[in-house]
PDB file of C-alpha atoms in Angstrom:
ATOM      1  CA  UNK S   1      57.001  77.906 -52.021  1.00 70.00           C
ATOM      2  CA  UNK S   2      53.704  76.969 -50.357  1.00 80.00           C
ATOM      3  CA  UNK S   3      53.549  73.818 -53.250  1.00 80.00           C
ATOM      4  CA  UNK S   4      56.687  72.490 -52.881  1.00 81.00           C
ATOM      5  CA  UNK S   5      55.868  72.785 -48.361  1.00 85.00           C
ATOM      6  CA  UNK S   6      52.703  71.171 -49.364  1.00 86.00           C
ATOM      7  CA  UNK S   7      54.062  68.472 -51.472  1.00 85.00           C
ATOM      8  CA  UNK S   8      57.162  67.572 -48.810  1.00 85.00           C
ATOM      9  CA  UNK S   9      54.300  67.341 -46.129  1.00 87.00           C
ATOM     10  CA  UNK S  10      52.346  65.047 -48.362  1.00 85.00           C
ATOM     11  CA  UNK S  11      55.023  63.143 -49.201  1.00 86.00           C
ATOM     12  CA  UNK S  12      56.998  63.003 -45.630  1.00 86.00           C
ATOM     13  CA  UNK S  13      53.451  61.694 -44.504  1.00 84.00           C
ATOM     14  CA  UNK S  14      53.230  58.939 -46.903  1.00 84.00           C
ATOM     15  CA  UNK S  15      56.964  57.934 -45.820  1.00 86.00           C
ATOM     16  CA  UNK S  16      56.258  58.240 -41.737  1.00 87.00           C
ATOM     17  CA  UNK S  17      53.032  56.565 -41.862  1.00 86.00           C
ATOM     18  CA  UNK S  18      54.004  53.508 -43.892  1.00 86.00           C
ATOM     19  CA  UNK S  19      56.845  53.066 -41.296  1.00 87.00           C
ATOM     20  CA  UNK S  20      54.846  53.105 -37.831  1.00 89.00           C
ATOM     21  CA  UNK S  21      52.376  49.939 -39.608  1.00 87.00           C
ATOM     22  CA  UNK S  22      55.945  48.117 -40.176  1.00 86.00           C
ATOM     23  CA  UNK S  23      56.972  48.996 -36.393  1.00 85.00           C
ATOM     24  CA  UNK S  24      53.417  47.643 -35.146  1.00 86.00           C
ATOM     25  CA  UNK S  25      53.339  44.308 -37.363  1.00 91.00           C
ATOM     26  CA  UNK S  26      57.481  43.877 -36.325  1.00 90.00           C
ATOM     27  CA  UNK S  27      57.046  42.165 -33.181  1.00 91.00           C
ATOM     28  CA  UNK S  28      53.667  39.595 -34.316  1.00 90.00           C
ATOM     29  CA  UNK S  29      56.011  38.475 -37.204  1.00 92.00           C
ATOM     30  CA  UNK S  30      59.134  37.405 -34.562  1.00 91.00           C
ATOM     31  CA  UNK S  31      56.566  35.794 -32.402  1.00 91.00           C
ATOM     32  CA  UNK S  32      55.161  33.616 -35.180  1.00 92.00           C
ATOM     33  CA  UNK S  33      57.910  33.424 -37.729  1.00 94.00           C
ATOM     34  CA  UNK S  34      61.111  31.503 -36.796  1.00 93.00           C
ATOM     35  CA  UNK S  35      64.491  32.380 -37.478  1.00 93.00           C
ATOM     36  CA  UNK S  36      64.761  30.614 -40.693  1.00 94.00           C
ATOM     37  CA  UNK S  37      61.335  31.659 -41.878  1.00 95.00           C
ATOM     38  CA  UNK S  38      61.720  35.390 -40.998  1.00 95.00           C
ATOM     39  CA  UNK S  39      65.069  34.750 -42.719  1.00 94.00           C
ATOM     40  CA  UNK S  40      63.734  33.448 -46.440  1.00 94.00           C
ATOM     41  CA  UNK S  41      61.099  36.076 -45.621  1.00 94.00           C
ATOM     42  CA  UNK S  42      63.530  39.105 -46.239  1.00 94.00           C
ATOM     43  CA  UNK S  43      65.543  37.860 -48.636  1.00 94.00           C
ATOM     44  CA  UNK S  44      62.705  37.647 -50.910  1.00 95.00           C
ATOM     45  CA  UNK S  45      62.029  40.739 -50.527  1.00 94.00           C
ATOM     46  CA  UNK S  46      65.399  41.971 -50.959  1.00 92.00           C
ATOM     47  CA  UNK S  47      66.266  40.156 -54.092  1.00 94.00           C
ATOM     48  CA  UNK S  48      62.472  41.145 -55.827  1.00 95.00           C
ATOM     49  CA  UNK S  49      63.438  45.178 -54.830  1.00 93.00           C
ATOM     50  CA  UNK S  50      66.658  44.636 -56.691  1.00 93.00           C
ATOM     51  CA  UNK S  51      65.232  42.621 -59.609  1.00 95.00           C
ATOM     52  CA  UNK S  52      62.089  45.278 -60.003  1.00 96.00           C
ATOM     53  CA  UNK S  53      65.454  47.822 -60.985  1.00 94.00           C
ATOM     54  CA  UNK S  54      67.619  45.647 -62.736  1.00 95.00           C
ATOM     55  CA  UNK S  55      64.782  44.165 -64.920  1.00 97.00           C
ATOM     56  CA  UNK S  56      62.950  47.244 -65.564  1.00 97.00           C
ATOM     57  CA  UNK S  57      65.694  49.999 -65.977  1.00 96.00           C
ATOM     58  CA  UNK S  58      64.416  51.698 -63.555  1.00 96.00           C
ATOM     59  CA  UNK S  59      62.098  52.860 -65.991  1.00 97.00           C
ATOM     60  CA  UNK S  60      59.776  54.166 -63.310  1.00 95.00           C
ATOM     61  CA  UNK S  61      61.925  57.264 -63.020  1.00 95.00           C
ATOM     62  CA  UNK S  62      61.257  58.226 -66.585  1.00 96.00           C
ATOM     63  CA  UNK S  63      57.633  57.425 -66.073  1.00 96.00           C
ATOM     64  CA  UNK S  64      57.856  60.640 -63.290  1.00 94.00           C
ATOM     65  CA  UNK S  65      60.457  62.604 -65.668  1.00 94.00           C
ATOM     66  CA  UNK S  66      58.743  62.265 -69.318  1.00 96.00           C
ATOM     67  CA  UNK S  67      54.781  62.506 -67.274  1.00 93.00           C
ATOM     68  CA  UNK S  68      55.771  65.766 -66.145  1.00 90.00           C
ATOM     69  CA  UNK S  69      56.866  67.275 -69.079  1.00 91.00           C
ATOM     70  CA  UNK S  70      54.472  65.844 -71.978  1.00 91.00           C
ATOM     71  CA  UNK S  71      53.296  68.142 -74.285  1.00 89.00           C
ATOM     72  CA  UNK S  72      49.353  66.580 -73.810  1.00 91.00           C
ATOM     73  CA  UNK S  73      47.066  64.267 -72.885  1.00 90.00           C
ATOM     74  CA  UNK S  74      48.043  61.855 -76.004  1.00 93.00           C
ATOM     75  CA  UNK S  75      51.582  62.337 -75.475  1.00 95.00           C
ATOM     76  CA  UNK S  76      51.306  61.773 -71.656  1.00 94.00           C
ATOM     77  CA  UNK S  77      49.941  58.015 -73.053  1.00 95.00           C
ATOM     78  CA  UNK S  78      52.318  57.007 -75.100  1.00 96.00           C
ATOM     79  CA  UNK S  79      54.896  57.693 -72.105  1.00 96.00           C
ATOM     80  CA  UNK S  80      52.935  55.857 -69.701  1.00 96.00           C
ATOM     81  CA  UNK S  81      51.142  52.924 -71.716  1.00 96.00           C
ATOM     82  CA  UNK S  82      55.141  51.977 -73.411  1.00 97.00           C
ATOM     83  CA  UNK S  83      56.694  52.095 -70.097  1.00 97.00           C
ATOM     84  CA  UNK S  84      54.388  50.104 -68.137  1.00 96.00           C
ATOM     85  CA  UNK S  85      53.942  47.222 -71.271  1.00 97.00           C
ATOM     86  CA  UNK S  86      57.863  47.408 -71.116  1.00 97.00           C
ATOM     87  CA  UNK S  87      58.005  46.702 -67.325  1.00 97.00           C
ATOM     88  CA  UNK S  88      54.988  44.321 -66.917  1.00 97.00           C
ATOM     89  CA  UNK S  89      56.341  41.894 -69.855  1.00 97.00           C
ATOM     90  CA  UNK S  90      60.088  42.098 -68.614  1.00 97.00           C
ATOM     91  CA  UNK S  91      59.266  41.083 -65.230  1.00 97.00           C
ATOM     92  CA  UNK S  92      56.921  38.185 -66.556  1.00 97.00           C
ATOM     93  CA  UNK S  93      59.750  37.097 -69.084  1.00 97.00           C
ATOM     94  CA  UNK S  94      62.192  37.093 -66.008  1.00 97.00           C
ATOM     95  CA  UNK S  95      59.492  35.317 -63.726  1.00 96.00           C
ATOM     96  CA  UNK S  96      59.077  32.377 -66.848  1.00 96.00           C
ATOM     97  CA  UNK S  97      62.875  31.635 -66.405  1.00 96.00           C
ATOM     98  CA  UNK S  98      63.081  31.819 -62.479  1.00 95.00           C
ATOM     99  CA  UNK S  99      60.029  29.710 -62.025  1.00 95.00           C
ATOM    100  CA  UNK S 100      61.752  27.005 -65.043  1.00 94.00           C
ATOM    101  CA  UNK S 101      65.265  27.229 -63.117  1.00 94.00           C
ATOM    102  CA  UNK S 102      63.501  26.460 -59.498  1.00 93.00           C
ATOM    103  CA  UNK S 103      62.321  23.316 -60.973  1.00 90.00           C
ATOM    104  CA  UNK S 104      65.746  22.566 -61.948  1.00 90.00           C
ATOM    105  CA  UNK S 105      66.758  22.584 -58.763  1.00 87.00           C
ATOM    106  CA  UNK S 106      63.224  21.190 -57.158  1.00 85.00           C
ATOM    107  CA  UNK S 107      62.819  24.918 -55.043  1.00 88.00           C
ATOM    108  CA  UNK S 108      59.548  24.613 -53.340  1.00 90.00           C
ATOM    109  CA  UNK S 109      56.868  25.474 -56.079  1.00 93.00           C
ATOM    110  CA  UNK S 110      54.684  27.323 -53.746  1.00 93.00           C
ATOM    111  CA  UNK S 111      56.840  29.376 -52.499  1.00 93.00           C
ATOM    112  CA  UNK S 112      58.870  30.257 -55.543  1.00 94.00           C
ATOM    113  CA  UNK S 113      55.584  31.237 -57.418  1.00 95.00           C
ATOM    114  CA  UNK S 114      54.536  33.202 -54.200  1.00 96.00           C
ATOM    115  CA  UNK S 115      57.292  34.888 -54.252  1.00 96.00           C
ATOM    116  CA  UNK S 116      57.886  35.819 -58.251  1.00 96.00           C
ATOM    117  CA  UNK S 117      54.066  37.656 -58.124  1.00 97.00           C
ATOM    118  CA  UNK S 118      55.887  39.451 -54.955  1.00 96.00           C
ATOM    119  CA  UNK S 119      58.049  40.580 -57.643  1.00 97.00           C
ATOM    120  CA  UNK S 120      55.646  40.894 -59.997  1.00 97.00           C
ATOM    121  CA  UNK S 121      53.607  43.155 -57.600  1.00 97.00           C
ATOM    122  CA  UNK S 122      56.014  45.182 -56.581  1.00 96.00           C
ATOM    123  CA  UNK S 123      56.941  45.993 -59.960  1.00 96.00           C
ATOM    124  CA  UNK S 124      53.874  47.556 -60.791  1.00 96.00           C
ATOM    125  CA  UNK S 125      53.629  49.020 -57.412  1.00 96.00           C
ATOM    126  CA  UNK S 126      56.179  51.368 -58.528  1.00 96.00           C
ATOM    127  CA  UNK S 127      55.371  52.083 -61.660  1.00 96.00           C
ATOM    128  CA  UNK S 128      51.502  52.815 -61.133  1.00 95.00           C
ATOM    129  CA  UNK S 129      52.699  54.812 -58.287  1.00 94.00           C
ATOM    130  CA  UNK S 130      54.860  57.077 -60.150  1.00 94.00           C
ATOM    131  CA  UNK S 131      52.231  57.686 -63.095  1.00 92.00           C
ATOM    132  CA  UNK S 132      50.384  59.383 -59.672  1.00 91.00           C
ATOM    133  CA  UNK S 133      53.064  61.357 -58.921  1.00 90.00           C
ATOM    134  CA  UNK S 134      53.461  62.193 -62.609  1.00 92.00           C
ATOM    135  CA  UNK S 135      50.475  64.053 -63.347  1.00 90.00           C
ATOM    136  CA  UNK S 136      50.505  65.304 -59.873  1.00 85.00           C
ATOM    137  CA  UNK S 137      48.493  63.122 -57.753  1.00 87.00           C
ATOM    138  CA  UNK S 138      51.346  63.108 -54.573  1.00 89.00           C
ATOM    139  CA  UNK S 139      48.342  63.255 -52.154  1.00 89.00           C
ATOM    140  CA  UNK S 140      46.654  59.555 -53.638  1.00 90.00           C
ATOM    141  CA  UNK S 141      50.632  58.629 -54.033  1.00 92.00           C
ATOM    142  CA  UNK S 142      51.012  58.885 -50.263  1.00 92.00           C
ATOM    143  CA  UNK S 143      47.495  57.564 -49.775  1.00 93.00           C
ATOM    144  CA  UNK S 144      48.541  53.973 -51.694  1.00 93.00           C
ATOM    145  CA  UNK S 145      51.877  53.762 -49.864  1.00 93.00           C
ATOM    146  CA  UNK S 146      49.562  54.081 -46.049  1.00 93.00           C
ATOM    147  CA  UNK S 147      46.922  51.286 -47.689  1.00 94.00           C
ATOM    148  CA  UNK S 148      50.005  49.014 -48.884  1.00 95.00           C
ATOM    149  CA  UNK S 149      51.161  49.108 -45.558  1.00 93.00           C
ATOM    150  CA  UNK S 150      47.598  49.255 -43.778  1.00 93.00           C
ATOM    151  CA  UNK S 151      46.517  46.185 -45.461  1.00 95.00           C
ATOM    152  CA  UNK S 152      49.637  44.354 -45.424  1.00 95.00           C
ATOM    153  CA  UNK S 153      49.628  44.494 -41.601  1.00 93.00           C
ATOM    154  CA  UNK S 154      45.745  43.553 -41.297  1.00 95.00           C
ATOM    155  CA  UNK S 155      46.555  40.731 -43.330  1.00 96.00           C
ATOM    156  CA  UNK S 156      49.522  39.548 -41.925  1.00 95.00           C
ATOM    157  CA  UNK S 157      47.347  39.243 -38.666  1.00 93.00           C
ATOM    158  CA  UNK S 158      44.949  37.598 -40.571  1.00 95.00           C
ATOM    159  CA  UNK S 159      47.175  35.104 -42.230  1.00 96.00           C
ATOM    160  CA  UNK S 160      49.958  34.600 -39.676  1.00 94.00           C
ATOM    161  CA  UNK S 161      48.208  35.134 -36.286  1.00 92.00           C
ATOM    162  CA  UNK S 162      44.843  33.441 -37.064  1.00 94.00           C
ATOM    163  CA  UNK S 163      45.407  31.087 -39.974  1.00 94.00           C
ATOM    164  CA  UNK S 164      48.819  29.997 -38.961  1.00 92.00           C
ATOM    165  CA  UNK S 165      50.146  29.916 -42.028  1.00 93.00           C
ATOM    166  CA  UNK S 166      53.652  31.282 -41.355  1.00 92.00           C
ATOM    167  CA  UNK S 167      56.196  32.417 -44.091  1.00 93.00           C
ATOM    168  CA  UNK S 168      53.111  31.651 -46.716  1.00 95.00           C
ATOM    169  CA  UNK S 169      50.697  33.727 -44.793  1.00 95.00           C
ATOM    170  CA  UNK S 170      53.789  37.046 -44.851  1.00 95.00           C
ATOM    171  CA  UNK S 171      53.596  36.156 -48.565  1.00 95.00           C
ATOM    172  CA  UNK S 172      50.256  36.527 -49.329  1.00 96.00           C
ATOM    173  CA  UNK S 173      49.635  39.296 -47.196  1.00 96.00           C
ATOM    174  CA  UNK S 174      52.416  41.499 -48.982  1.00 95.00           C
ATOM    175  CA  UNK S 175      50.639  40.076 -52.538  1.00 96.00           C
ATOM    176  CA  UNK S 176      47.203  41.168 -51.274  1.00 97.00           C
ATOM    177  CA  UNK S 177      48.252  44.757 -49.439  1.00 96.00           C
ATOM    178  CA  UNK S 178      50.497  44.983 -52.487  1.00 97.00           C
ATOM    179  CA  UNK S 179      47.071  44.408 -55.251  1.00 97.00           C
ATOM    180  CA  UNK S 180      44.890  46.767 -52.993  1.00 97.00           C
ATOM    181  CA  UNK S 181      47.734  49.774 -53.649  1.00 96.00           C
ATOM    182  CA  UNK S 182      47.889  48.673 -57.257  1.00 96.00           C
ATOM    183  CA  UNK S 183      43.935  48.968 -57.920  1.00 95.00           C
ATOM    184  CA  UNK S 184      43.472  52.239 -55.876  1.00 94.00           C
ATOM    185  CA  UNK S 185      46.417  54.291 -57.120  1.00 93.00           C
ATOM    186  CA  UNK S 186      45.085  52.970 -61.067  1.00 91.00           C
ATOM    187  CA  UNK S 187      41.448  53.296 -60.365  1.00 88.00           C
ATOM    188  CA  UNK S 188      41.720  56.450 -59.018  1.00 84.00           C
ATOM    189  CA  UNK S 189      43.512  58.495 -61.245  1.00 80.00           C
ATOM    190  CA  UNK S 190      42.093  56.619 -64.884  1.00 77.00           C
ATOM    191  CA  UNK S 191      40.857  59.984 -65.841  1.00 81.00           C
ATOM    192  CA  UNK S 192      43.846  61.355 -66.566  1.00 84.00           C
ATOM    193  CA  UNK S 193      45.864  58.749 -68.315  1.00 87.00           C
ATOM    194  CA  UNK S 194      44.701  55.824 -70.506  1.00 89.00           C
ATOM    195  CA  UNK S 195      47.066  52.731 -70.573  1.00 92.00           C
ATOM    196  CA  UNK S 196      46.841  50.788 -73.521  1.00 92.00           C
ATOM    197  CA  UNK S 197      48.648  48.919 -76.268  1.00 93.00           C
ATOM    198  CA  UNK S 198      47.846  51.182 -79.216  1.00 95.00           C
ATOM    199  CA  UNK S 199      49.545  53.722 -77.450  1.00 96.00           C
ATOM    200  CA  UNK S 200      52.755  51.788 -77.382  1.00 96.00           C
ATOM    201  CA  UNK S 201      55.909  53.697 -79.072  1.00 96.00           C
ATOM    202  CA  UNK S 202      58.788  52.792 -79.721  1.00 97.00           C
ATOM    203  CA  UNK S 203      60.461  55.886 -80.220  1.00 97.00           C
ATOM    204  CA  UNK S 204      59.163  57.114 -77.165  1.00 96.00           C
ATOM    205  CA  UNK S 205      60.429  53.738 -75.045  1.00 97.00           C
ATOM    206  CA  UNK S 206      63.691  54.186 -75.996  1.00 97.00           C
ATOM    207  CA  UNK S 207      63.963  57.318 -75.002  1.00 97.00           C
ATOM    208  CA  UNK S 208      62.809  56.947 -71.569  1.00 97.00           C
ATOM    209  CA  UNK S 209      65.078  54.016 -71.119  1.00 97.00           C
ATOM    210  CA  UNK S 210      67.603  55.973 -72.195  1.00 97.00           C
ATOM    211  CA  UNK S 211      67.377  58.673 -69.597  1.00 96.00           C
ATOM    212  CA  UNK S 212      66.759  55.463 -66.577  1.00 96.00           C
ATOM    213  CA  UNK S 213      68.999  52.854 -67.754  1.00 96.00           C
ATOM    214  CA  UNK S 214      72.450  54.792 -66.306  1.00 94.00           C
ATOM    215  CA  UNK S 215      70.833  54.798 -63.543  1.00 95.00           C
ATOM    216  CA  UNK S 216      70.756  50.447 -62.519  1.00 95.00           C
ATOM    217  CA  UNK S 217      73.890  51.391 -61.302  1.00 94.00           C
ATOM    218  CA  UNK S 218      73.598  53.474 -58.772  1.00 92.00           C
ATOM    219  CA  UNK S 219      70.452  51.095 -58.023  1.00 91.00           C
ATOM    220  CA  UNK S 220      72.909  48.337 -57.573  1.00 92.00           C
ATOM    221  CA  UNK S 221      75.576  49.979 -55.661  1.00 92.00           C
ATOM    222  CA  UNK S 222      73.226  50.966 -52.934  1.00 90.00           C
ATOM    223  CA  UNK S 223      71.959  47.625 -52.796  1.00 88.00           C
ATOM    224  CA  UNK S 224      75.158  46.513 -52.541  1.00 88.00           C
ATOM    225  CA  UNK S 225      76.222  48.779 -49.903  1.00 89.00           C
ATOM    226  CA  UNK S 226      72.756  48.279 -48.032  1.00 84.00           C
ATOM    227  CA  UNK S 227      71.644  44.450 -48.839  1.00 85.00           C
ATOM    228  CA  UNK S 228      74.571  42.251 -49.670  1.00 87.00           C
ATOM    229  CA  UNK S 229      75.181  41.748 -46.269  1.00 90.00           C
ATOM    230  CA  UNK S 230      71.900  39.513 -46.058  1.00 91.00           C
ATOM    231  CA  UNK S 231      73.379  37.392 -48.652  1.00 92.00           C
ATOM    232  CA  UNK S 232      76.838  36.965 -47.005  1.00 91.00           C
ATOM    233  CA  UNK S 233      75.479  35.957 -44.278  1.00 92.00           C
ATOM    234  CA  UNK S 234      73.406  33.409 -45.514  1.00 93.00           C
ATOM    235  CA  UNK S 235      75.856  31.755 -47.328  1.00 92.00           C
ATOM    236  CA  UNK S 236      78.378  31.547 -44.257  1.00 93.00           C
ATOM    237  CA  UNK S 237      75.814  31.567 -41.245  1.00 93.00           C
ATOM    238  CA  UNK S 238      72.618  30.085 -43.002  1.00 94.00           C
ATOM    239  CA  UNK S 239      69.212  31.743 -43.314  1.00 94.00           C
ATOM    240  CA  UNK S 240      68.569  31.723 -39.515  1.00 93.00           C
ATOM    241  CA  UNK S 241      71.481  34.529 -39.324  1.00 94.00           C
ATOM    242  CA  UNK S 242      70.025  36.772 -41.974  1.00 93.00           C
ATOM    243  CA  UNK S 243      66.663  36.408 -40.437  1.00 93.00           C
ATOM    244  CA  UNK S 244      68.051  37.817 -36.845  1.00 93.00           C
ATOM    245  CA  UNK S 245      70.027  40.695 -38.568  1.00 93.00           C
ATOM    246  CA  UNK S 246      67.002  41.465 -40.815  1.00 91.00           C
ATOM    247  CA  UNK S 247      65.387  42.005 -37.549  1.00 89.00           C
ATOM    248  CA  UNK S 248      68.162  44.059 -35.816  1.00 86.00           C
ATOM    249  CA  UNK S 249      68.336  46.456 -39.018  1.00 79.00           C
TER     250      UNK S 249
END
């Protein structure tokens, strides 16, 4: 009973926390940002949180399931090392057509590269951060989650409020807070997993996707019953409306 208070603390923490930076950097981004920017802005980071799901499988919820209950060290390995090999080369397989279909129809290149190593990011982001969770790490889980969010709101002044660099400075500043996370959950728990290509299995792969892939559904549906809107009202309204309802949600 005291673990699981402990670990809902730990957790709620690295939820509340995480939420406050957002509420702070909120009103620097409307200043700076227009409509339209704010706008593409959200919608890039709605559509990468959907494609991290679709692409992946959600495999980051067998990464938690199949790290809890490996037999050893080895085993624990194989789990992690096939999952995250099966993730990272998905998402860059899916970012190699994007980027080739942009240029089809002549999407700014900055900004569509910007915005697939968003994706890209965010990806691992939740990946890495389950392996934490997985061999019991929720403290240094929370912990990445608070310097995501720490960092992505010291950069965004940094970027947006001193460099001026708009809807590319909110870019980078998500990439960078985004890397930060990525290198301190890793570096900090490399003791107790080794990621690596000889301990990629097959056998094992398949049967984490197995256990996540029923659940892109469910990923879906919520986004639809969450996200869509966004979309919608782009389409009808233009990206100026989505940016002003992005704000109001």
């Amino acid at each position: 009973n005291k673990e699981l208070v402990r670990n809902t603390l730990i957790l709620g923490f690295g939820q509340f926390i995480p939420k406050i930076f957002s509420l702070i950097t909120l009103p620097l981004l409307t200043v700076y940002l227009s409509k339209e920017d704010y706008g593409f802005y959200d919608l890039i980071i709605t559509t990468s949180s959907i494609l991290v799901s679709v692409v992946t499988l959600q495999i980051q919820n067998a990464i938690f399931r199949f790290g809890l209950t490996a037999n050893n060290k080895n085993e624990r390995n194989e789990y992690f090392s096939s999952a995250l090999i099966f993730a990272f080369y998905s998402m860059l397989l899916v970012c190699t057509i994007i980027f080739l279909i942009s240029r089809l129809f002549s999407f700014p290149v900055v900004i569509t590269f910007l915005a697939l190593i968003i994706f890209l990011c965010m990806g691992l982001y939740n990946n890495i951060g389950q392996l934490n969770r997985a061999v019991g790490n929720n403290l240094k889980y929370s912990f990445g989650a608070i310097i995501s969010t720490l960092m992505n709101a010291i950069t965004v002044v940094v970027f947006v409020y001193f460099f001026k660099l708009d809807l590319i400075g909110v870019i980078l500043s998500y990439i960078v807070s985004y890397t930060i996370a990525i290198c301190y959950l890793y570096l900090r728990n490399k003791n107790k997993y080794n990621i690596s290509l000889q301990y990629f299995n097959m056998s094992k792969l398949k049967e984490m996707l197995y256990f996540s892939s029923p659940m892109v559904l469910s990923s879906i549906s919520l986004w639809i019953c969450n996200l869509s809107d966004r979309y919608l009202l782009t389409v009808f309204l233009g990206v100026g409306a989505s940016g002003v309802y992005a704000v109001a949600n």
